[in-house]
Amino acid sequence: MVRRFCAAWSDDIGAVELAAFFTDDAVYHNIPLTPVTGREDIANTISSFIRPGPPGIEGIEFRVINIAADGPVVMTERVDVFKLPNKSFELQVMGTFEVREGKISAWRDYFDMNQFTSRMG
């Protein structure tokens, strides 16, 4: 399920379709930022940073380097490729997913915010 979710990002599907991978009460937390709770708020958060035109991110490709599971917990080592109007850049990310009844109930991503903002420009 987590592999399908990561692949869906690379397929450039919309925020609502990405949010459909989550439980109604899911928590999404980019660790440097404030956590978001609930499928609707997760969709709104995704929509807030993936949008066409400058300075928005037009798409993100998740390249899964390693993936491991222990019961309902799945950990990913990824390189996320951010596609902007005139450039793209890579960011190393560690992600932890908790899965419940075939849906993601929690998603936490760990990355270097300074690296992200300097590459965004």
mmCIF file of N, CA and C in Angstrom:
data_model
loop_
_atom_site.group_PDB
_atom_site.id
_atom_site.type_symbol
_atom_site.label_atom_id
_atom_site.label_comp_id
_atom_site.label_asym_id
_atom_site.label_seq_id
_atom_site.Cartn_x
_atom_site.Cartn_y
_atom_site.Cartn_z
ATOM 1 N N MET A 1 0.822 -1.192 0.000
ATOM 2 C CA MET A 1 0.000 0.000 0.000
ATOM 3 C C MET A 1 0.869 1.260 0.000
ATOM 4 N N VAL A 2 1.915 1.275 0.816
ATOM 5 C CA VAL A 2 2.812 2.431 0.861
ATOM 6 C C VAL A 2 3.552 2.580 -0.472
ATOM 7 N N ARG A 3 3.928 1.470 -1.080
ATOM 8 C CA ARG A 3 4.564 1.537 -2.402
ATOM 9 C C ARG A 3 3.614 2.178 -3.421
ATOM 10 N N ARG A 4 2.338 1.803 -3.390
ATOM 11 C CA ARG A 4 1.352 2.389 -4.305
ATOM 12 C C ARG A 4 1.205 3.886 -4.052
ATOM 13 N N PHE A 5 1.183 4.284 -2.791
ATOM 14 C CA PHE A 5 1.072 5.691 -2.440
ATOM 15 C C PHE A 5 2.267 6.482 -2.975
ATOM 16 N N CYS A 6 3.476 5.972 -2.774
ATOM 17 C CA CYS A 6 4.672 6.664 -3.270
ATOM 18 C C CYS A 6 4.652 6.744 -4.794
ATOM 19 N N ALA A 7 4.229 5.682 -5.455
ATOM 20 C CA ALA A 7 4.140 5.686 -6.917
ATOM 21 C C ALA A 7 3.099 6.693 -7.400
ATOM 22 N N ALA A 8 2.021 6.862 -6.645
ATOM 23 C CA ALA A 8 0.960 7.799 -7.037
ATOM 24 C C ALA A 8 1.492 9.227 -7.117
ATOM 25 N N TRP A 9 2.408 9.608 -6.236
ATOM 26 C CA TRP A 9 3.015 10.941 -6.308
ATOM 27 C C TRP A 9 3.736 11.111 -7.633
ATOM 28 N N SER A 10 4.442 10.078 -8.050
ATOM 29 C CA SER A 10 5.185 10.142 -9.309
ATOM 30 C C SER A 10 4.258 10.184 -10.514
ATOM 31 N N ASP A 11 3.014 9.730 -10.345
ATOM 32 C CA ASP A 11 2.037 9.732 -11.431
ATOM 33 C C ASP A 11 1.293 11.059 -11.556
ATOM 34 N N ASP A 12 1.658 12.046 -10.718
ATOM 35 C CA ASP A 12 1.064 13.385 -10.776
ATOM 36 C C ASP A 12 -0.454 13.382 -10.599
ATOM 37 N N ILE A 13 -0.954 12.540 -9.693
ATOM 38 C CA ILE A 13 -2.397 12.580 -9.432
ATOM 39 C C ILE A 13 -2.697 13.742 -8.485
ATOM 40 N N GLY A 14 -3.951 14.096 -8.355
ATOM 41 C CA GLY A 14 -4.344 15.256 -7.569
ATOM 42 C C GLY A 14 -4.329 15.014 -6.071
ATOM 43 N N ALA A 15 -4.465 16.110 -5.343
ATOM 44 C CA ALA A 15 -4.425 16.077 -3.879
ATOM 45 C C ALA A 15 -5.561 15.236 -3.289
ATOM 46 N N VAL A 16 -6.743 15.318 -3.861
ATOM 47 C CA VAL A 16 -7.884 14.549 -3.344
ATOM 48 C C VAL A 16 -7.620 13.056 -3.524
ATOM 49 N N GLU A 17 -7.054 12.687 -4.681
ATOM 50 C CA GLU A 17 -6.745 11.276 -4.925
ATOM 51 C C GLU A 17 -5.639 10.784 -3.992
ATOM 52 N N LEU A 18 -4.644 11.633 -3.717
ATOM 53 C CA LEU A 18 -3.602 11.263 -2.763
ATOM 54 C C LEU A 18 -4.179 11.124 -1.353
ATOM 55 N N ALA A 19 -5.065 12.024 -0.987
ATOM 56 C CA ALA A 19 -5.668 11.971 0.346
ATOM 57 C C ALA A 19 -6.556 10.739 0.525
ATOM 58 N N ALA A 20 -7.032 10.162 -0.557
ATOM 59 C CA ALA A 20 -7.873 8.962 -0.473
ATOM 60 C C ALA A 20 -7.103 7.760 0.079
ATOM 61 N N PHE A 21 -5.780 7.825 0.099
ATOM 62 C CA PHE A 21 -4.964 6.754 0.685
ATOM 63 C C PHE A 21 -5.029 6.764 2.217
ATOM 64 N N PHE A 22 -5.593 7.822 2.812
ATOM 65 C CA PHE A 22 -5.559 8.016 4.266
ATOM 66 C C PHE A 22 -6.877 7.652 4.934
ATOM 67 N N THR A 23 -6.803 7.300 6.210
ATOM 68 C CA THR A 23 -7.993 7.137 7.033
ATOM 69 C C THR A 23 -8.592 8.519 7.287
ATOM 70 N N ASP A 24 -9.847 8.557 7.703
ATOM 71 C CA ASP A 24 -10.509 9.838 7.985
ATOM 72 C C ASP A 24 -9.787 10.641 9.072
ATOM 73 N N ASP A 25 -9.185 9.926 10.038
ATOM 74 C CA ASP A 25 -8.552 10.591 11.184
ATOM 75 C C ASP A 25 -7.024 10.597 11.097
ATOM 76 N N ALA A 26 -6.481 10.406 9.916
ATOM 77 C CA ALA A 26 -5.028 10.306 9.741
ATOM 78 C C ALA A 26 -4.313 11.586 10.156
ATOM 79 N N VAL A 27 -3.039 11.422 10.503
ATOM 80 C CA VAL A 27 -2.171 12.544 10.852
ATOM 81 C C VAL A 27 -1.001 12.547 9.877
ATOM 82 N N TYR A 28 -0.753 13.704 9.250
ATOM 83 C CA TYR A 28 0.376 13.905 8.337
ATOM 84 C C TYR A 28 1.274 14.946 8.983
ATOM 85 N N HIS A 29 2.549 14.583 9.173
ATOM 86 C CA HIS A 29 3.455 15.495 9.875
ATOM 87 C C HIS A 29 4.796 15.559 9.157
ATOM 88 N N ASN A 30 5.049 16.668 8.484
ATOM 89 C CA ASN A 30 6.400 16.994 8.045
ATOM 90 C C ASN A 30 7.062 17.531 9.301
ATOM 91 N N ILE A 31 7.985 16.783 9.844
ATOM 92 C CA ILE A 31 8.475 17.034 11.199
ATOM 93 C C ILE A 31 8.904 18.481 11.452
ATOM 94 N N PRO A 32 9.485 19.203 10.516
ATOM 95 C CA PRO A 32 9.790 20.604 10.835
ATOM 96 C C PRO A 32 8.548 21.500 10.951
ATOM 97 N N LEU A 33 7.386 21.008 10.505
ATOM 98 C CA LEU A 33 6.176 21.826 10.454
ATOM 99 C C LEU A 33 5.116 21.305 11.421
ATOM 100 N N THR A 34 3.997 21.979 11.483
ATOM 101 C CA THR A 34 2.884 21.589 12.345
ATOM 102 C C THR A 34 2.138 20.405 11.727
ATOM 103 N N PRO A 35 1.765 19.397 12.523
ATOM 104 C CA PRO A 35 1.020 18.259 11.963
ATOM 105 C C PRO A 35 -0.372 18.661 11.492
ATOM 106 N N VAL A 36 -0.886 17.891 10.537
ATOM 107 C CA VAL A 36 -2.215 18.106 9.971
ATOM 108 C C VAL A 36 -3.030 16.845 10.235
ATOM 109 N N THR A 37 -4.281 17.021 10.658
ATOM 110 C CA THR A 37 -5.123 15.874 10.998
ATOM 111 C C THR A 37 -6.372 15.838 10.131
ATOM 112 N N GLY A 38 -6.686 14.653 9.619
ATOM 113 C CA GLY A 38 -7.906 14.448 8.845
ATOM 114 C C GLY A 38 -7.661 14.480 7.353
ATOM 115 N N ARG A 39 -8.385 13.630 6.634
ATOM 116 C CA ARG A 39 -8.199 13.486 5.192
ATOM 117 C C ARG A 39 -8.387 14.812 4.449
ATOM 118 N N GLU A 40 -9.406 15.585 4.812
ATOM 119 C CA GLU A 40 -9.661 16.855 4.115
ATOM 120 C C GLU A 40 -8.521 17.841 4.317
ATOM 121 N N ASP A 41 -8.020 17.959 5.552
ATOM 122 C CA ASP A 41 -6.909 18.879 5.816
ATOM 123 C C ASP A 41 -5.625 18.399 5.149
ATOM 124 N N ILE A 42 -5.447 17.083 5.043
ATOM 125 C CA ILE A 42 -4.280 16.547 4.337
ATOM 126 C C ILE A 42 -4.363 16.927 2.860
ATOM 127 N N ALA A 43 -5.535 16.781 2.247
ATOM 128 C CA ALA A 43 -5.724 17.171 0.840
ATOM 129 C C ALA A 43 -5.445 18.665 0.666
ATOM 130 N N ASN A 44 -5.944 19.488 1.586
ATOM 131 C CA ASN A 44 -5.708 20.939 1.496
ATOM 132 C C ASN A 44 -4.225 21.277 1.633
ATOM 133 N N THR A 45 -3.525 20.568 2.508
ATOM 134 C CA THR A 45 -2.092 20.805 2.691
ATOM 135 C C THR A 45 -1.328 20.439 1.421
ATOM 136 N N ILE A 46 -1.648 19.289 0.851
ATOM 137 C CA ILE A 46 -0.991 18.876 -0.392
ATOM 138 C C ILE A 46 -1.269 19.906 -1.487
ATOM 139 N N SER A 47 -2.513 20.356 -1.581
ATOM 140 C CA SER A 47 -2.872 21.372 -2.584
ATOM 141 C C SER A 47 -2.142 22.688 -2.371
ATOM 142 N N SER A 48 -1.813 23.003 -1.127
ATOM 143 C CA SER A 48 -1.171 24.285 -0.835
ATOM 144 C C SER A 48 0.263 24.350 -1.336
ATOM 145 N N PHE A 49 0.926 23.197 -1.476
ATOM 146 C CA PHE A 49 2.306 23.274 -1.961
ATOM 147 C C PHE A 49 2.520 22.664 -3.337
ATOM 148 N N ILE A 50 1.540 21.971 -3.884
ATOM 149 C CA ILE A 50 1.642 21.514 -5.278
ATOM 150 C C ILE A 50 0.648 22.316 -6.086
ATOM 151 N N ARG A 51 1.176 23.265 -6.850
ATOM 152 C CA ARG A 51 0.326 24.123 -7.679
ATOM 153 C C ARG A 51 1.143 24.599 -8.866
ATOM 154 N N PRO A 52 0.513 24.774 -9.994
ATOM 155 C CA PRO A 52 1.260 25.185 -11.191
ATOM 156 C C PRO A 52 1.721 26.635 -11.124
ATOM 157 N N GLY A 53 2.800 26.909 -11.840
ATOM 158 C CA GLY A 53 3.306 28.273 -11.959
ATOM 159 C C GLY A 53 4.195 28.688 -10.811
ATOM 160 N N PRO A 54 5.043 29.699 -11.042
ATOM 161 C CA PRO A 54 5.964 30.163 -10.004
ATOM 162 C C PRO A 54 5.211 30.746 -8.818
ATOM 163 N N PRO A 55 5.656 30.612 -7.601
ATOM 164 C CA PRO A 55 6.829 29.846 -7.195
ATOM 165 C C PRO A 55 6.467 28.422 -6.799
ATOM 166 N N GLY A 56 5.342 27.923 -7.263
ATOM 167 C CA GLY A 56 4.840 26.629 -6.814
ATOM 168 C C GLY A 56 5.608 25.426 -7.308
ATOM 169 N N ILE A 57 5.379 24.332 -6.630
ATOM 170 C CA ILE A 57 5.934 23.038 -7.009
ATOM 171 C C ILE A 57 4.916 22.390 -7.935
ATOM 172 N N GLU A 58 5.345 22.049 -9.140
ATOM 173 C CA GLU A 58 4.417 21.493 -10.127
ATOM 174 C C GLU A 58 4.217 19.997 -9.949
ATOM 175 N N GLY A 59 5.149 19.333 -9.308
ATOM 176 C CA GLY A 59 5.019 17.902 -9.076
ATOM 177 C C GLY A 59 6.164 17.397 -8.221
ATOM 178 N N ILE A 60 5.952 16.222 -7.631
ATOM 179 C CA ILE A 60 6.987 15.586 -6.820
ATOM 180 C C ILE A 60 7.036 14.118 -7.203
ATOM 181 N N GLU A 61 8.235 13.638 -7.463
ATOM 182 C CA GLU A 61 8.446 12.217 -7.719
ATOM 183 C C GLU A 61 9.098 11.615 -6.485
ATOM 184 N N PHE A 62 8.520 10.537 -5.958
ATOM 185 C CA PHE A 62 9.105 9.827 -4.822
ATOM 186 C C PHE A 62 9.932 8.668 -5.373
ATOM 187 N N ARG A 63 11.229 8.709 -5.161
ATOM 188 C CA ARG A 63 12.105 7.590 -5.518
ATOM 189 C C ARG A 63 12.422 6.835 -4.233
ATOM 190 N N VAL A 64 11.842 5.664 -4.072
ATOM 191 C CA VAL A 64 12.051 4.864 -2.870
ATOM 192 C C VAL A 64 13.378 4.123 -3.020
ATOM 193 N N ILE A 65 14.299 4.392 -2.104
ATOM 194 C CA ILE A 65 15.613 3.745 -2.095
ATOM 195 C C ILE A 65 15.538 2.451 -1.297
ATOM 196 N N ASN A 66 14.983 2.532 -0.092
ATOM 197 C CA ASN A 66 14.799 1.368 0.782
ATOM 198 C C ASN A 66 13.437 1.449 1.438
ATOM 199 N N ILE A 67 12.866 0.288 1.696
ATOM 200 C CA ILE A 67 11.583 0.227 2.376
ATOM 201 C C ILE A 67 11.604 -0.990 3.303
ATOM 202 N N ALA A 68 11.091 -0.808 4.514
ATOM 203 C CA ALA A 68 11.054 -1.889 5.498
ATOM 204 C C ALA A 68 9.760 -1.789 6.285
ATOM 205 N N ALA A 69 9.228 -2.941 6.672
ATOM 206 C CA ALA A 69 7.980 -2.954 7.432
ATOM 207 C C ALA A 69 8.141 -3.825 8.670
ATOM 208 N N ASP A 70 7.482 -3.404 9.734
ATOM 209 C CA ASP A 70 7.362 -4.179 10.957
ATOM 210 C C ASP A 70 5.907 -4.094 11.362
ATOM 211 N N GLY A 71 5.127 -5.084 10.958
ATOM 212 C CA GLY A 71 3.691 -5.036 11.195
ATOM 213 C C GLY A 71 3.090 -3.874 10.439
ATOM 214 N N PRO A 72 2.341 -3.016 11.143
ATOM 215 C CA PRO A 72 1.663 -1.911 10.473
ATOM 216 C C PRO A 72 2.538 -0.677 10.235
ATOM 217 N N VAL A 73 3.810 -0.728 10.614
ATOM 218 C CA VAL A 73 4.703 0.417 10.460
ATOM 219 C C VAL A 73 5.629 0.157 9.272
ATOM 220 N N VAL A 74 5.650 1.124 8.345
ATOM 221 C CA VAL A 74 6.476 1.027 7.143
ATOM 222 C C VAL A 74 7.405 2.235 7.107
ATOM 223 N N MET A 75 8.696 1.962 6.930
ATOM 224 C CA MET A 75 9.673 3.047 6.866
ATOM 225 C C MET A 75 10.261 3.100 5.468
ATOM 226 N N THR A 76 10.412 4.327 4.962
ATOM 227 C CA THR A 76 10.980 4.518 3.636
ATOM 228 C C THR A 76 12.172 5.458 3.712
ATOM 229 N N GLU A 77 13.202 5.110 2.947
ATOM 230 C CA GLU A 77 14.288 6.032 2.656
ATOM 231 C C GLU A 77 14.046 6.443 1.214
ATOM 232 N N ARG A 78 13.905 7.762 0.988
ATOM 233 C CA ARG A 78 13.520 8.239 -0.340
ATOM 234 C C ARG A 78 14.405 9.394 -0.791
ATOM 235 N N VAL A 79 14.373 9.597 -2.092
ATOM 236 C CA VAL A 79 14.834 10.845 -2.689
ATOM 237 C C VAL A 79 13.602 11.425 -3.362
ATOM 238 N N ASP A 80 13.140 12.556 -2.868
ATOM 239 C CA ASP A 80 11.987 13.228 -3.455
ATOM 240 C C ASP A 80 12.500 14.255 -4.463
ATOM 241 N N VAL A 81 11.987 14.171 -5.682
ATOM 242 C CA VAL A 81 12.398 15.080 -6.744
ATOM 243 C C VAL A 81 11.295 16.109 -6.921
ATOM 244 N N PHE A 82 11.600 17.358 -6.618
ATOM 245 C CA PHE A 82 10.650 18.458 -6.709
ATOM 246 C C PHE A 82 10.781 19.116 -8.076
ATOM 247 N N LYS A 83 9.660 19.204 -8.781
ATOM 248 C CA LYS A 83 9.651 19.790 -10.122
ATOM 249 C C LYS A 83 9.021 21.177 -10.050
ATOM 250 N N LEU A 84 9.819 22.190 -10.359
ATOM 251 C CA LEU A 84 9.377 23.576 -10.398
ATOM 252 C C LEU A 84 9.287 24.008 -11.852
ATOM 253 N N PRO A 85 8.718 25.180 -12.125
ATOM 254 C CA PRO A 85 8.565 25.607 -13.513
ATOM 255 C C PRO A 85 9.866 25.615 -14.321
ATOM 256 N N ASN A 86 10.967 26.038 -13.723
ATOM 257 C CA ASN A 86 12.211 26.184 -14.482
ATOM 258 C C ASN A 86 13.354 25.317 -13.986
ATOM 259 N N LYS A 87 13.096 24.432 -13.021
ATOM 260 C CA LYS A 87 14.170 23.591 -12.502
ATOM 261 C C LYS A 87 13.564 22.446 -11.703
ATOM 262 N N SER A 88 14.417 21.530 -11.299
ATOM 263 C CA SER A 88 14.022 20.490 -10.358
ATOM 264 C C SER A 88 15.184 20.293 -9.389
ATOM 265 N N PHE A 89 14.876 19.727 -8.224
ATOM 266 C CA PHE A 89 15.932 19.428 -7.263
ATOM 267 C C PHE A 89 15.533 18.203 -6.454
ATOM 268 N N GLU A 90 16.535 17.575 -5.858
ATOM 269 C CA GLU A 90 16.328 16.369 -5.063
ATOM 270 C C GLU A 90 16.494 16.674 -3.587
ATOM 271 N N LEU A 91 15.730 15.941 -2.759
ATOM 272 C CA LEU A 91 15.804 16.089 -1.310
ATOM 273 C C LEU A 91 15.757 14.692 -0.685
ATOM 274 N N GLN A 92 16.709 14.401 0.188
ATOM 275 C CA GLN A 92 16.714 13.125 0.888
ATOM 276 C C GLN A 92 15.681 13.185 2.015
ATOM 277 N N VAL A 93 14.863 12.125 2.111
ATOM 278 C CA VAL A 93 13.757 12.089 3.073
ATOM 279 C C VAL A 93 13.671 10.702 3.704
ATOM 280 N N MET A 94 13.408 10.672 5.000
ATOM 281 C CA MET A 94 13.045 9.435 5.685
ATOM 282 C C MET A 94 11.578 9.569 6.067
ATOM 283 N N GLY A 95 10.786 8.570 5.747
ATOM 284 C CA GLY A 95 9.362 8.622 6.046
ATOM 285 C C GLY A 95 8.911 7.413 6.831
ATOM 286 N N THR A 96 8.005 7.646 7.760
ATOM 287 C CA THR A 96 7.394 6.565 8.534
ATOM 288 C C THR A 96 5.899 6.617 8.308
ATOM 289 N N PHE A 97 5.341 5.483 7.961
ATOM 290 C CA PHE A 97 3.905 5.350 7.716
ATOM 291 C C PHE A 97 3.335 4.336 8.682
ATOM 292 N N GLU A 98 2.160 4.611 9.203
ATOM 293 C CA GLU A 98 1.408 3.634 9.984
ATOM 294 C C GLU A 98 0.161 3.302 9.182
ATOM 295 N N VAL A 99 -0.081 1.995 8.999
ATOM 296 C CA VAL A 99 -1.179 1.535 8.164
ATOM 297 C C VAL A 99 -2.219 0.834 9.043
ATOM 298 N N ARG A 100 -3.481 1.170 8.773
ATOM 299 C CA ARG A 100 -4.591 0.556 9.513
ATOM 300 C C ARG A 100 -5.701 0.242 8.515
ATOM 301 N N GLU A 101 -6.100 -1.009 8.461
ATOM 302 C CA GLU A 101 -7.200 -1.442 7.593
ATOM 303 C C GLU A 101 -7.007 -0.995 6.143
ATOM 304 N N GLY A 102 -5.771 -1.135 5.645
ATOM 305 C CA GLY A 102 -5.495 -0.840 4.246
ATOM 306 C C GLY A 102 -5.340 0.632 3.898
ATOM 307 N N LYS A 103 -5.307 1.505 4.896
ATOM 308 C CA LYS A 103 -5.154 2.946 4.673
ATOM 309 C C LYS A 103 -4.033 3.473 5.571
ATOM 310 N N ILE A 104 -3.498 4.623 5.204
ATOM 311 C CA ILE A 104 -2.466 5.263 6.013
ATOM 312 C C ILE A 104 -3.144 6.028 7.145
ATOM 313 N N SER A 105 -2.766 5.698 8.382
ATOM 314 C CA SER A 105 -3.337 6.401 9.534
ATOM 315 C C SER A 105 -2.369 7.458 10.087
ATOM 316 N N ALA A 106 -1.100 7.337 9.733
ATOM 317 C CA ALA A 106 -0.111 8.346 10.135
ATOM 318 C C ALA A 106 1.025 8.341 9.122
ATOM 319 N N TRP A 107 1.516 9.538 8.832
ATOM 320 C CA TRP A 107 2.663 9.701 7.925
ATOM 321 C C TRP A 107 3.534 10.801 8.488
ATOM 322 N N ARG A 108 4.791 10.449 8.775
ATOM 323 C CA ARG A 108 5.756 11.417 9.275
ATOM 324 C C ARG A 108 6.968 11.413 8.347
ATOM 325 N N ASP A 109 7.337 12.580 7.845
ATOM 326 C CA ASP A 109 8.525 12.724 7.007
ATOM 327 C C ASP A 109 9.560 13.560 7.741
ATOM 328 N N TYR A 110 10.810 13.109 7.659
ATOM 329 C CA TYR A 110 11.938 13.777 8.292
ATOM 330 C C TYR A 110 12.899 14.228 7.195
ATOM 331 N N PHE A 111 13.220 15.520 7.182
ATOM 332 C CA PHE A 111 14.126 16.071 6.173
ATOM 333 C C PHE A 111 14.745 17.348 6.710
ATOM 334 N N ASP A 112 15.744 17.842 6.001
ATOM 335 C CA ASP A 112 16.447 19.059 6.388
ATOM 336 C C ASP A 112 15.742 20.265 5.761
ATOM 337 N N MET A 113 15.055 21.037 6.574
ATOM 338 C CA MET A 113 14.301 22.190 6.078
ATOM 339 C C MET A 113 15.219 23.232 5.435
ATOM 340 N N ASN A 114 16.413 23.443 5.989
ATOM 341 C CA ASN A 114 17.350 24.412 5.388
ATOM 342 C C ASN A 114 17.756 23.976 3.986
ATOM 343 N N GLN A 115 17.980 22.693 3.817
ATOM 344 C CA GLN A 115 18.315 22.171 2.500
ATOM 345 C C GLN A 115 17.151 22.393 1.526
ATOM 346 N N PHE A 116 15.934 22.133 1.991
ATOM 347 C CA PHE A 116 14.757 22.334 1.139
ATOM 348 C C PHE A 116 14.614 23.792 0.719
ATOM 349 N N THR A 117 14.649 24.713 1.672
ATOM 350 C CA THR A 117 14.422 26.127 1.350
ATOM 351 C C THR A 117 15.546 26.698 0.480
ATOM 352 N N SER A 118 16.779 26.275 0.698
ATOM 353 C CA SER A 118 17.878 26.793 -0.145
ATOM 354 C C SER A 118 17.749 26.283 -1.571
ATOM 355 N N ARG A 119 17.249 25.069 -1.744
ATOM 356 C CA ARG A 119 17.084 24.533 -3.104
ATOM 357 C C ARG A 119 15.845 25.100 -3.807
ATOM 358 N N MET A 120 14.849 25.469 -3.022
ATOM 359 C CA MET A 120 13.660 26.099 -3.609
ATOM 360 C C MET A 120 14.009 27.464 -4.203
ATOM 361 N N GLY A 121 14.953 28.157 -3.543
ATOM 362 C CA GLY A 121 15.381 29.466 -4.043
ATOM 363 C C GLY A 121 14.551 30.603 -3.540
#
